[in-house]
Tab-separated table of C-alpha atoms and ligand atoms in Angstrom:
chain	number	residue	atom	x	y	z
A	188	UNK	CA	0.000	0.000	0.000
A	189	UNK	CA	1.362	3.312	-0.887
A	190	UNK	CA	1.574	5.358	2.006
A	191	UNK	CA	2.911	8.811	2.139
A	192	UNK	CA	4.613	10.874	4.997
A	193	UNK	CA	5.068	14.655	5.017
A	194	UNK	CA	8.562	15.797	7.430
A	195	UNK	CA	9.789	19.152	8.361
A	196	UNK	CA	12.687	20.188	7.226
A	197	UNK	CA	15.650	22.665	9.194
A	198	UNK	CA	17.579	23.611	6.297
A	199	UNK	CA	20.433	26.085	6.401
A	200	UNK	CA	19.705	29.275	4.145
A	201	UNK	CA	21.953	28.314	1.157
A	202	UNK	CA	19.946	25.142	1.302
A	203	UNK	CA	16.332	27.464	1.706
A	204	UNK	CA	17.600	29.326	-1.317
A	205	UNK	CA	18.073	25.945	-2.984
A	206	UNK	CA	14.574	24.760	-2.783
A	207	UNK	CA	13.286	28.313	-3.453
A	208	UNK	CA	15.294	28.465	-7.028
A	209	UNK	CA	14.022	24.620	-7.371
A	210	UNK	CA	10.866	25.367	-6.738
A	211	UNK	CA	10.856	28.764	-9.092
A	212	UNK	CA	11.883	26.432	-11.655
A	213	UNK	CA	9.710	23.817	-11.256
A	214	UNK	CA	7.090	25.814	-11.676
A	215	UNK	CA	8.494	28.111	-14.985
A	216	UNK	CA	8.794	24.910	-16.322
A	217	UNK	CA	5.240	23.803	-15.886
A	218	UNK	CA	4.434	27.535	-17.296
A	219	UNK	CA	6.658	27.299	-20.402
A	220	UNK	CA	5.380	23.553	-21.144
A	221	UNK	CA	1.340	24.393	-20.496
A	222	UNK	CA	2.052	27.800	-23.220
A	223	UNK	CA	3.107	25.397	-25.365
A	224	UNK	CA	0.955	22.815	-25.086
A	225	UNK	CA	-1.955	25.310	-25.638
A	226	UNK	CA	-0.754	26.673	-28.508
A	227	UNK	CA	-0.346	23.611	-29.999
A	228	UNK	CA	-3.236	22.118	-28.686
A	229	UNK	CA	-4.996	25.313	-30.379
A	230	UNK	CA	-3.511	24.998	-34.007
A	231	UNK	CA	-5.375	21.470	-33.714
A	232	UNK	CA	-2.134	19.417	-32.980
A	233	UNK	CA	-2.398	16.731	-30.473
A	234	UNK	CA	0.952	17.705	-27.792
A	235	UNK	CA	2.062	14.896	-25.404
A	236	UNK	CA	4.700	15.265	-22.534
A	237	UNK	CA	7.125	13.476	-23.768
A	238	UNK	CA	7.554	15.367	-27.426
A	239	UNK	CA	7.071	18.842	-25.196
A	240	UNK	CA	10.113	17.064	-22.780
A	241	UNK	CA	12.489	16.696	-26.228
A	242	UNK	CA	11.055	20.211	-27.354
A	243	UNK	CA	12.339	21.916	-24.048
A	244	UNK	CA	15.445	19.893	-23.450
A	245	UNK	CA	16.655	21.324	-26.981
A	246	UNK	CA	16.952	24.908	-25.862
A	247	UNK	CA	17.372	24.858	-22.108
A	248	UNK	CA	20.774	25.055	-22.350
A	249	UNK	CA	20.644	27.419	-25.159
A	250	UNK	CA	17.747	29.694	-25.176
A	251	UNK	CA	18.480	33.207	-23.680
A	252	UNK	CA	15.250	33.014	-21.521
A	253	UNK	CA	16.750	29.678	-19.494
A	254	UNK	CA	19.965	31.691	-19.107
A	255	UNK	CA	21.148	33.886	-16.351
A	256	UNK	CA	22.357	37.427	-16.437
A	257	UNK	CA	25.755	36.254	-17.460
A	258	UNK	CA	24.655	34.212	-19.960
A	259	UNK	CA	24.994	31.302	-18.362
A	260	UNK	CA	22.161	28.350	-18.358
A	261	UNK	CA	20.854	28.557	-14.793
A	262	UNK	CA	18.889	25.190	-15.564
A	263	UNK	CA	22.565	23.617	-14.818
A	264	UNK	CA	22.046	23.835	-11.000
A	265	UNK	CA	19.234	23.093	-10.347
A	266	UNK	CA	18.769	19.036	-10.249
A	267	UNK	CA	17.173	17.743	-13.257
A	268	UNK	CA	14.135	15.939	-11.412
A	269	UNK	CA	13.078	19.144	-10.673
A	270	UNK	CA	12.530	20.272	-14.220
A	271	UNK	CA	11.282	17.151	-15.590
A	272	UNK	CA	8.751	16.142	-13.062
A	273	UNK	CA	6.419	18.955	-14.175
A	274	UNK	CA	5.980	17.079	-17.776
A	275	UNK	CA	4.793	14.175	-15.863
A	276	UNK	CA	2.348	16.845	-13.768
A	277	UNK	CA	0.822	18.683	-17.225
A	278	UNK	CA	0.126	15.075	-18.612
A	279	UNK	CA	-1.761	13.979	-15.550
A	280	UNK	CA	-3.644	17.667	-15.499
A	281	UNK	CA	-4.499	17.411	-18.870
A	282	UNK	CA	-6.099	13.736	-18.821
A	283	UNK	CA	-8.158	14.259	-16.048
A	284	UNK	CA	-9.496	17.375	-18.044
A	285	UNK	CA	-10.288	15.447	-20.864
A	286	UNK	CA	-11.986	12.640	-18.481
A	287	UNK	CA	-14.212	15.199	-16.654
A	288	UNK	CA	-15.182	16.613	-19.809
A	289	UNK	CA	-16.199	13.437	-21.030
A	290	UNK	CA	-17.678	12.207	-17.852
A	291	UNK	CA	-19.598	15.961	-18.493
A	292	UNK	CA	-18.281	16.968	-15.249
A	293	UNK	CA	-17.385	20.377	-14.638
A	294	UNK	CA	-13.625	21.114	-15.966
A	295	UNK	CA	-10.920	23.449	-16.772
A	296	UNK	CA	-7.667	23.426	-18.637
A	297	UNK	CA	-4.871	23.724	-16.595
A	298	UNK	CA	-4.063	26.548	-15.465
A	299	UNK	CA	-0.707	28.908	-15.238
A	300	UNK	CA	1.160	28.887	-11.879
A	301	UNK	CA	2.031	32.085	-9.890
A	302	UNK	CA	4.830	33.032	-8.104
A	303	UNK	CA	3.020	33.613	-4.437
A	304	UNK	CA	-0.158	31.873	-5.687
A	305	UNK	CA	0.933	28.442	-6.542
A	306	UNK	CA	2.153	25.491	-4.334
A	307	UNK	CA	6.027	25.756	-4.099
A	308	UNK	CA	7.108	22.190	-4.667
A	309	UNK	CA	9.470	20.705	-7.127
A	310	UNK	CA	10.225	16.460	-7.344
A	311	UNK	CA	13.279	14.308	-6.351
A	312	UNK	CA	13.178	10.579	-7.885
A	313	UNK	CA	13.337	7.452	-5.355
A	314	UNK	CA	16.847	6.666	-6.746
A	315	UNK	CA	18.340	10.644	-6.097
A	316	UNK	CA	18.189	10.540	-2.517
A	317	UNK	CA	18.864	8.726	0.749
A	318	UNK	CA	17.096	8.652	3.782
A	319	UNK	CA	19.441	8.624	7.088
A	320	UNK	CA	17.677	8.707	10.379
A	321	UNK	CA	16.932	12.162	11.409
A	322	UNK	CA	18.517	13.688	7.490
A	323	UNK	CA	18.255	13.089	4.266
A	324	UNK	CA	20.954	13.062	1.404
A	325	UNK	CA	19.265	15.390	-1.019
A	326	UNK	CA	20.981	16.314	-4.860
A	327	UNK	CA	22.728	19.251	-4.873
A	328	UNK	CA	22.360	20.566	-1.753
A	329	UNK	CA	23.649	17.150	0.762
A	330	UNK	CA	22.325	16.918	3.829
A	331	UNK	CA	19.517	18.202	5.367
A	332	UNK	CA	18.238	17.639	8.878
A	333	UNK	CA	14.679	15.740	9.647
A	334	UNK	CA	12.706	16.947	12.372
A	335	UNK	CA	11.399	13.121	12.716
A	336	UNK	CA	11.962	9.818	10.932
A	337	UNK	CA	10.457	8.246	8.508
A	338	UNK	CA	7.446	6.337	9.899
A	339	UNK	CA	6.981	4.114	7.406
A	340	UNK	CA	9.388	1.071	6.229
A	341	UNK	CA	9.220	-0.364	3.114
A	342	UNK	CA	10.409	0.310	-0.557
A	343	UNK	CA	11.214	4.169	-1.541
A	344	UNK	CA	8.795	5.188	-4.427
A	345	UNK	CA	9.492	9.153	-4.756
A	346	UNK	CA	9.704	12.710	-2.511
A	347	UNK	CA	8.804	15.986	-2.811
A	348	UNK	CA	9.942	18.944	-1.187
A	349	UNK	CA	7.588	21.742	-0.405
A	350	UNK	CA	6.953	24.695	1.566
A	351	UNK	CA	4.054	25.726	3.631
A	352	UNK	CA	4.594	29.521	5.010
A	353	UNK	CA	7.873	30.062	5.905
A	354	UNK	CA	8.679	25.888	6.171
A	355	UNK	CA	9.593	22.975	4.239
A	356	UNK	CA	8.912	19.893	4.384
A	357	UNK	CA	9.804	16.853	2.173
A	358	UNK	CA	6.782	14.190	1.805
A	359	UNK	CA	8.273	10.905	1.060
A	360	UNK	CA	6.172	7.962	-0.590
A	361	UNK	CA	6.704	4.314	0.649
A	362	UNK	CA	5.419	1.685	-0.894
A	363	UNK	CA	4.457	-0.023	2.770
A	364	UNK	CA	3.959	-3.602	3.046
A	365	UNK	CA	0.491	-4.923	3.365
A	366	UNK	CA	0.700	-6.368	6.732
A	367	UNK	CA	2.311	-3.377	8.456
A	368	UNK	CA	0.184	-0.974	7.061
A	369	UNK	CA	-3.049	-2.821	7.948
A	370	UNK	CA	-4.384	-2.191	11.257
A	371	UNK	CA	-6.738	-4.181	13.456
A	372	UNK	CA	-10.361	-3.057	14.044
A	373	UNK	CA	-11.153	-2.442	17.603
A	374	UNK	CA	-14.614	-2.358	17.089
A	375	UNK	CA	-16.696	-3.472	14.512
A	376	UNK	CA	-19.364	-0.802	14.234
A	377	UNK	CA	-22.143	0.655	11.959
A	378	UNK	CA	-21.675	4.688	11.888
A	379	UNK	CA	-23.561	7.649	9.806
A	380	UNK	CA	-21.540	10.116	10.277
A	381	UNK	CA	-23.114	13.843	9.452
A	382	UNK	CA	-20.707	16.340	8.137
A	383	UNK	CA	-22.136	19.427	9.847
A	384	UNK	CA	-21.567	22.987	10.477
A	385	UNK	CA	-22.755	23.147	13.929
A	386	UNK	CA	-21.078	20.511	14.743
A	387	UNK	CA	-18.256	19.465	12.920
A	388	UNK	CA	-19.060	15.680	13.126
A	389	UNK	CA	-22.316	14.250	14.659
A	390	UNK	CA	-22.699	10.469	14.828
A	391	UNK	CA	-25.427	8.046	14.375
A	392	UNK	CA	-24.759	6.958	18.582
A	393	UNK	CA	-25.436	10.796	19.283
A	394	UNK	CA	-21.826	11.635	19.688
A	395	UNK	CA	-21.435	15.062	18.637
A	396	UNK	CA	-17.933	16.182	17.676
A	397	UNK	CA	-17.343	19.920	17.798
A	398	UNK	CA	-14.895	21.345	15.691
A	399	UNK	CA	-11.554	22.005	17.668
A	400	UNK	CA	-11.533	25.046	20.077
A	401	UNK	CA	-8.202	27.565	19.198
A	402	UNK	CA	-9.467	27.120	15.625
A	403	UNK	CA	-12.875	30.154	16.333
A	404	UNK	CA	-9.370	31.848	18.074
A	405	UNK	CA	-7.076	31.508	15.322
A	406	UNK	CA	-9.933	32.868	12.844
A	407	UNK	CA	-10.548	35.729	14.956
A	408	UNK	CA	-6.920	36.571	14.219
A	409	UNK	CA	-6.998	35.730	11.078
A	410	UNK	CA	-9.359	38.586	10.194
A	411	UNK	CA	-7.269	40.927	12.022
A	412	UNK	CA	-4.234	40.043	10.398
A	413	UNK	CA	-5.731	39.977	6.933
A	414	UNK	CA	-7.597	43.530	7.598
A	415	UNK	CA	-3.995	44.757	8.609
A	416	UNK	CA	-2.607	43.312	5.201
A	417	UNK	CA	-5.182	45.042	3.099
A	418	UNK	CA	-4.637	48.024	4.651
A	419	UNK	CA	-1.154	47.682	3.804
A	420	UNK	CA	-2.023	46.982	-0.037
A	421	UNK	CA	-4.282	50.015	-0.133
A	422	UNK	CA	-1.974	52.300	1.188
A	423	UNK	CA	0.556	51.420	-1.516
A	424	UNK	CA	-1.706	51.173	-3.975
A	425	UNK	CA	-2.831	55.106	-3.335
A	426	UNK	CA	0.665	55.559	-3.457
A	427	UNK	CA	0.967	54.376	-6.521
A	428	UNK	CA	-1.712	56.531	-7.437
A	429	UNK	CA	-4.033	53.967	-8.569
A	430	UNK	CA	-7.637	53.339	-8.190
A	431	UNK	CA	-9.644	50.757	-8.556
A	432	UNK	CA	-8.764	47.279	-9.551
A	433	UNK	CA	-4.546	47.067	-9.848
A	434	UNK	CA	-3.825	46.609	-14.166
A	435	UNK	CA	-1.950	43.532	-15.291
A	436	UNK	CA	1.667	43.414	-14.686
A	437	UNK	CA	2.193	45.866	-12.330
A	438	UNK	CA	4.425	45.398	-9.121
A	439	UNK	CA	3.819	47.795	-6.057
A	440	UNK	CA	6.443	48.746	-4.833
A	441	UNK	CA	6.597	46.258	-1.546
A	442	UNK	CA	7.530	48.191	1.905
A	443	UNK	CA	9.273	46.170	4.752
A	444	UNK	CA	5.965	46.376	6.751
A	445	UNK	CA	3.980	44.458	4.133
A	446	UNK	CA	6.555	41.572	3.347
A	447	UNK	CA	6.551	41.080	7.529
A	448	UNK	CA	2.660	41.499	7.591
A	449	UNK	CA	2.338	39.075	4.805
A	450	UNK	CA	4.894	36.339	5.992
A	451	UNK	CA	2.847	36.486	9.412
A	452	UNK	CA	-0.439	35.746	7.785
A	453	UNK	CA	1.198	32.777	5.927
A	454	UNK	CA	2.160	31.399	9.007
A	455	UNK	CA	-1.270	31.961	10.732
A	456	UNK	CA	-2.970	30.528	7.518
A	457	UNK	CA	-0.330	27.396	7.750
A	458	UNK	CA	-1.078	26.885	11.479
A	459	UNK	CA	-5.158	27.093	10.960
A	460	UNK	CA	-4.638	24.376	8.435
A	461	UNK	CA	-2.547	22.480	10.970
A	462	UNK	CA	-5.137	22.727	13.416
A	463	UNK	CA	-7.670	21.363	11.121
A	464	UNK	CA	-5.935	18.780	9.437
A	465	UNK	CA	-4.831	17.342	13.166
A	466	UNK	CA	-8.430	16.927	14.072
A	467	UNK	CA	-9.619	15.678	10.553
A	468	UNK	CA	-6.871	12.748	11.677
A	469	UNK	CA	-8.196	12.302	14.924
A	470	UNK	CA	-11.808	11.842	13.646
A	471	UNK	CA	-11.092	9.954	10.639
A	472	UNK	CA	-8.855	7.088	12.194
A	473	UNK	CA	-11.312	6.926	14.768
A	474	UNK	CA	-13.811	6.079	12.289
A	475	UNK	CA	-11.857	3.738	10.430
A	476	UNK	CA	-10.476	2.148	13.737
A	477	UNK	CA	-14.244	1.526	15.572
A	478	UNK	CA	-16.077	0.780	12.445
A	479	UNK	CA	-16.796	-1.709	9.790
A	480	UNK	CA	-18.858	0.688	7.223
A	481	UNK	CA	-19.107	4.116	7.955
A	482	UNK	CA	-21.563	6.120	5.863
A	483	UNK	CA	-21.033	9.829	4.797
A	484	UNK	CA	-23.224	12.381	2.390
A	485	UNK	CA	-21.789	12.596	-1.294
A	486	UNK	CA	-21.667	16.388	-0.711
A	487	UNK	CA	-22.030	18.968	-3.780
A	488	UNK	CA	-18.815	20.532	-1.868
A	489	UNK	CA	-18.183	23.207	-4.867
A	490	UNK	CA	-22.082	24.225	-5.359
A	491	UNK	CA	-22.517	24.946	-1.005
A	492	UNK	CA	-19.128	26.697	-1.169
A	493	UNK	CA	-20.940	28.905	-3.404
A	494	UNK	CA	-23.716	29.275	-1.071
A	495	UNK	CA	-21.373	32.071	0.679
A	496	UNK	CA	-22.916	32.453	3.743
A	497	UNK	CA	-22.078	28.828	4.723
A	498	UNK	CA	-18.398	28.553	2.598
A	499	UNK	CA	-16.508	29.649	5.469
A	500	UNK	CA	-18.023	27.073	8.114
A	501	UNK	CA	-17.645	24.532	5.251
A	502	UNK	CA	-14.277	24.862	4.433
A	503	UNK	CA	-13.371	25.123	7.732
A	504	UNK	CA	-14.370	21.575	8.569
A	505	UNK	CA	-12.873	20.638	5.678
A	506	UNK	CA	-15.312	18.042	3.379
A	507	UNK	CA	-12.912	17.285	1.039
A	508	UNK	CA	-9.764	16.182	3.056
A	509	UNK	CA	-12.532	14.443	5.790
A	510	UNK	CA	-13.150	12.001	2.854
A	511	UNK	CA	-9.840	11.991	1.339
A	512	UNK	CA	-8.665	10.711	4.730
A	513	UNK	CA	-11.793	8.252	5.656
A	514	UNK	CA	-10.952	6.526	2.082
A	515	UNK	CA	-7.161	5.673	2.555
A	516	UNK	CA	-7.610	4.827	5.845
A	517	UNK	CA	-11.000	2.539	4.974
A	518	UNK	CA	-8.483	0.682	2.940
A	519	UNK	CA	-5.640	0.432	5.647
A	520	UNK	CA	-8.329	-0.911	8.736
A	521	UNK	CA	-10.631	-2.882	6.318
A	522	UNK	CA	-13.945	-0.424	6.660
A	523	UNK	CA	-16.037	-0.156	4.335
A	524	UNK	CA	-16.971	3.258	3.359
A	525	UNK	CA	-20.532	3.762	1.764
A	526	UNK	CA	-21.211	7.333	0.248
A	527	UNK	CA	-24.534	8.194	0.306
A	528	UNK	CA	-25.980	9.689	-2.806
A	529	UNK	CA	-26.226	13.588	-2.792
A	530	UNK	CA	-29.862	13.454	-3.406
A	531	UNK	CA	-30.664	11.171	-0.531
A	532	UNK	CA	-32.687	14.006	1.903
A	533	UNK	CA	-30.950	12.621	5.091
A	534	UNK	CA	-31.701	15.302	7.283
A	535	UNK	CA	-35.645	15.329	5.907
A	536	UNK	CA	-36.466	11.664	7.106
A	537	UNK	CA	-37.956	10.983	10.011
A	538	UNK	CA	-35.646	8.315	11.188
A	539	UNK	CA	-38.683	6.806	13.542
A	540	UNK	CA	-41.156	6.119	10.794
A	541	UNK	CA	-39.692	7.339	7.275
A	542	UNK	CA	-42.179	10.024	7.190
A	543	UNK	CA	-40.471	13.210	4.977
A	544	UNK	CA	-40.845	16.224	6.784
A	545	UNK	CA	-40.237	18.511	3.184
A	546	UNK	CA	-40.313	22.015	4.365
A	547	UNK	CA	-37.207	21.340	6.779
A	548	UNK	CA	-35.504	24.892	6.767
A	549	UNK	CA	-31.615	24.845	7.274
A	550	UNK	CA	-32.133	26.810	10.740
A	551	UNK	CA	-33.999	24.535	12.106
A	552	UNK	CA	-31.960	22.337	14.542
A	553	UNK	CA	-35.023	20.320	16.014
A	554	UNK	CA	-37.887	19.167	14.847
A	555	UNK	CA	-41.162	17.259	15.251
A	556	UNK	CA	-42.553	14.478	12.948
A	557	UNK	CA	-45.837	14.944	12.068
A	558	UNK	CA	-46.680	11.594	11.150
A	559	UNK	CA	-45.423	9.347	14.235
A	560	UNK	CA	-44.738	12.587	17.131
A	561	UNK	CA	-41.173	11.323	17.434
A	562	UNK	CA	-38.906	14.746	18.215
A	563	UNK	CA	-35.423	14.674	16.571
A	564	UNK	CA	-32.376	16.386	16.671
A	565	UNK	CA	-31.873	17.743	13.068
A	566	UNK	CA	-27.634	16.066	12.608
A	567	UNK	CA	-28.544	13.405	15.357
A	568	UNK	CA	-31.803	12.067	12.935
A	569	UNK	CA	-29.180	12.700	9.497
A	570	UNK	CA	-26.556	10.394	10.604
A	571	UNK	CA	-29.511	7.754	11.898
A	572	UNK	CA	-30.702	8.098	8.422
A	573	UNK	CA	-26.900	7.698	6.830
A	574	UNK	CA	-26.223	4.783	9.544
A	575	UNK	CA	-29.502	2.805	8.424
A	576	UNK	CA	-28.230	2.929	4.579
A	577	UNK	CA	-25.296	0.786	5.167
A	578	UNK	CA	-27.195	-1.273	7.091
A	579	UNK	CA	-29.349	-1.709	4.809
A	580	UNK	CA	-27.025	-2.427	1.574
A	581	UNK	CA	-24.811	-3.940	4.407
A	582	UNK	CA	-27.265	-6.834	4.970
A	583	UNK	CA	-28.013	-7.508	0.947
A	584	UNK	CA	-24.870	-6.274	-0.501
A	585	UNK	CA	-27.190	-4.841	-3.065
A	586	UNK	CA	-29.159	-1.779	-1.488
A	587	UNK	CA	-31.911	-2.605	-0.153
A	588	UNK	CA	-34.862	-0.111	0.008
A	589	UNK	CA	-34.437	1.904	2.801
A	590	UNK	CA	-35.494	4.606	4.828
A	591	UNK	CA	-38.212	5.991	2.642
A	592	UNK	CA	-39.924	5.876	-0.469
A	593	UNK	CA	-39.408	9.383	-1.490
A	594	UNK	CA	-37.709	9.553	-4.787
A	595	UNK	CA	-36.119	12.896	-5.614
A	596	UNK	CA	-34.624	14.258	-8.358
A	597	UNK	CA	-31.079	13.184	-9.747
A	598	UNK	CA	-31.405	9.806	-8.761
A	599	UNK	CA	-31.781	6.755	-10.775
A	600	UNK	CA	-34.344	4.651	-10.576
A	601	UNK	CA	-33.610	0.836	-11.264
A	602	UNK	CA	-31.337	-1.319	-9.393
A	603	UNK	CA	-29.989	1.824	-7.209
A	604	UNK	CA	-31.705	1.883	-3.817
A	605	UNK	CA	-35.084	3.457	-3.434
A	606	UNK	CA	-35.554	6.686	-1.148
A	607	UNK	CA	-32.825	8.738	-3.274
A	608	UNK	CA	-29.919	6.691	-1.468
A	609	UNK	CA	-27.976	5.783	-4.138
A	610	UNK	CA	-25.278	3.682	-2.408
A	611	UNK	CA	-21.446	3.784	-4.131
A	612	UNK	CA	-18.915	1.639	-2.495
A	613	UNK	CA	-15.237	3.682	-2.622
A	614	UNK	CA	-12.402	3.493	-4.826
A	615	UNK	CA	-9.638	3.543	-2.650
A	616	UNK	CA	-6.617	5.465	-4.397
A	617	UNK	CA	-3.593	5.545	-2.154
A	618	UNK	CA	-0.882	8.012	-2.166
A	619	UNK	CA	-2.364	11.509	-4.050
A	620	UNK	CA	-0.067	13.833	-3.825
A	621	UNK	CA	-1.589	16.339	-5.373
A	622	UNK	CA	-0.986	14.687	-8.796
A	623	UNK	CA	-2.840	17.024	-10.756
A	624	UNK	CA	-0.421	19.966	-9.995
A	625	UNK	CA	-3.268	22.062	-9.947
A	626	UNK	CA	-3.723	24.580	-6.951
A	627	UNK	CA	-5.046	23.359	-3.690
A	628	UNK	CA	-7.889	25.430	-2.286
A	629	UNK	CA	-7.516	28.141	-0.281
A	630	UNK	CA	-4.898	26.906	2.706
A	631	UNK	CA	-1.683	28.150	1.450
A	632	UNK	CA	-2.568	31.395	-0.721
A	633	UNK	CA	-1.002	33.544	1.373
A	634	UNK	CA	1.082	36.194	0.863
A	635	UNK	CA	0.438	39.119	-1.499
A	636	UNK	CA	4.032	40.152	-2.390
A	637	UNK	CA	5.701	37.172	-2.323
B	375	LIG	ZN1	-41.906	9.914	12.158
């Protein structure tokens, strides 16, 4: 099983300024390759990675854009994983375009990286470097020290070094063998588990998890540190004497206040992620670890992040990464993760007698069925609801009819489940690393100027 683990890194500064230059290359790489792939893409030739690789490795030695101020090639010192990699990268982005846009989902070409705005990452091949206890023997730059060891043992697949804030961290994959990366069950539960915004978590049991405490702290200060910042921006920008939206391609001129206001909201941003991602753990081994099928909703993530008045308590708890997490662990304790279908009204049911209750506003955090008098607590009733749909499909393998008769739209009718619960057992897909080399949301666009 490929497993993956992310370590902090203490480099010295000539090795900081390595990964920054690798980085910066890694990513004009990935910006020269996508321009070209476009434009050849648009005079109706078909591009692949590999011609594109042969294209660039003719003038990267040569081509006055690849060379320094002295003329000089500056590709020459910077390792050559880190400027191939990002061929590999623009192949994967493009095919899952071209799948989505066959599957009809909603797509878009990949896109250009910024310098500030992207992730800073570049590649180092399993065969480059060397793990050694508490360092690792990286090319070019030697040694660097670990602030941990590597967790996992097993064969060396691949690394990448990255930087959150003002940190870096290398994230090496290890192909793990089977039997140490499966863990034994401790219990052998049957959990709906409602993703909430209330709550962060409520359980089928009752168990309501709230989301962790220094995080409504941390936020606080985040909007004081990000008014700060945009005060900062303004200022220069009247300075600049302009108004209104900034035009293309112009730099402000960037005053010592704003690059330390900017690096400290990068940190707070980095440490809010932290903070979540530590409790998405928590919750989702605990899951894995107490449970034989755990049901969650299929959420429309993307269409309630536009519902703006709820984004900000939804991407706090962090859908995405709760699922991510549930489905390579599902794989590593044997659970079985159902997703209910998006349709399925799990919060409308009356888990009691099936009854909907239609008119359920999103306020409401009790309510009373009409039909049998039971009272229910709004996520409490959901996860029943989710909990009763494994069950269910648990028993039969094939989903059974469950819950309710009420068929809503978007579901298909047939052999899927009646009552709208579409059941989907999960593809586990070990190791993403953010394959796509597209931008993650939101957790480390940070600073303005840098
Ligand atoms: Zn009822």
């Amino acid at each position: 099983m490929l497993l993956s683990h992310r370590i902090r890194l203490d480099p010295t500064p000539e090795q900081r300024d390595y990964f920054a230059r690798a980085a910066g290359t890694a990513r004009r790489v990935w910006n020269w390759a996508l321009a070209e792939w476009n434009r050849q893409l648009d005079a109706g030739l078909w591009p692949n990675a590999m011609a594109l690789k042969k294209q660039f490795n003719r003038i990267k030695y040569s081509d006055p854009d690849w060379q320094d101020t002295n003329g000089q090639p500056w590709l020459r010192t910077i390792h050559r994983d880190a400027h191939a990699q990002p061929f590999a990268h623009l192949a994967r982005a493009w095919s899952s375009y071209f799948e989505r846009r066959h599957a009809g989902q909603p797509a878009h070409r990949p896109r250009f990286k910024k310098k500030g705005r992207c992730r800073d990452a570049f590649y180092v091949a399993n065969d480059r470097f060397r793990m050694d206890g508490m360092a690792v023997e990286l090319p070019k730059v030697g040694r660097v020290a670990l602030r941990e060891h590597l967790r996992w043992p097993g064969r060396i697949m691949g690394a990448s070094v990255s930087r959150t804030a003002d940190h870096w961290y290398l994230a090496v994959q290890v192909e793990v063998p089977d039997n140490v990366a499966h863990r034994a069950r401790r219990e052998n539960g049957i959990t709906g588990v409602d993703l909430g915004v209330s709550a962060a978590a409520t359980l089928s049991s009752g168990d309501k998890i709230p989301a962790p405490r220094p995080l409504a702290a941390a936020l606080r200060r985040l909007r004081i540190r990000s008014r700060r910042q945009s005060r900062k921006v303004k200022a220069a920008k009247r300075a600049a004497g302009i108004e209104g939206p900034i035009p293309q391609g112009t730099r402000l001129p960037v005053s010592k206040s704003r690059t330390c206001g900017a690096r400290a909201l990068a940190r707070l941003h980095a440490r809010i992620a932290q903070v979540r991602r530590d409790f998405m753990h928590k919750l989702t081994t605990r899951l894995c670890r107490e449970n034989q099928a755990v049901v969650i909703e299929d959420l429309h993530v993307s269409g309630m992040l536009a519902n703006r008045r709820l984004a900000r308590a939804i991407a706090d708890v962090g859908f995405y990464e709760i699922r991510r997490q549930l489905q390579y662990k599902a794989a590593r304790y044997g659970t079985w993760i159902v997703l209910a279908d998006r349709w399925y009204p799990s919060s409308k049911l009356c888990s009691a007698c099936g009854e909907k209750y239609a008119s359920l506003a999103l306020g409401e955090r009790t309510w009373t069925c009409a039909a049998c008098g039971a009272h229910h607590d709004r996520d409490v009733n959901a996860a029943v609801n989710l909990q009763r749909l494994a069950t269910g499909a648990h028993v039969a393998r094939t989903a059974l009819p469950v819950a309710s008769q009420a068929v809503t739209p978007g579901t298909a009718a047939g052999d899927g489940p009646a009552g709208g619960g579409k059941v989907t057992s999960v593809r586990h897909e070990y190791g993403q690393q953010d394959g796509s080399g597209q931008e993650e949301i939101g957790e480390h666009l940070c600073a303005p100027s840098r």
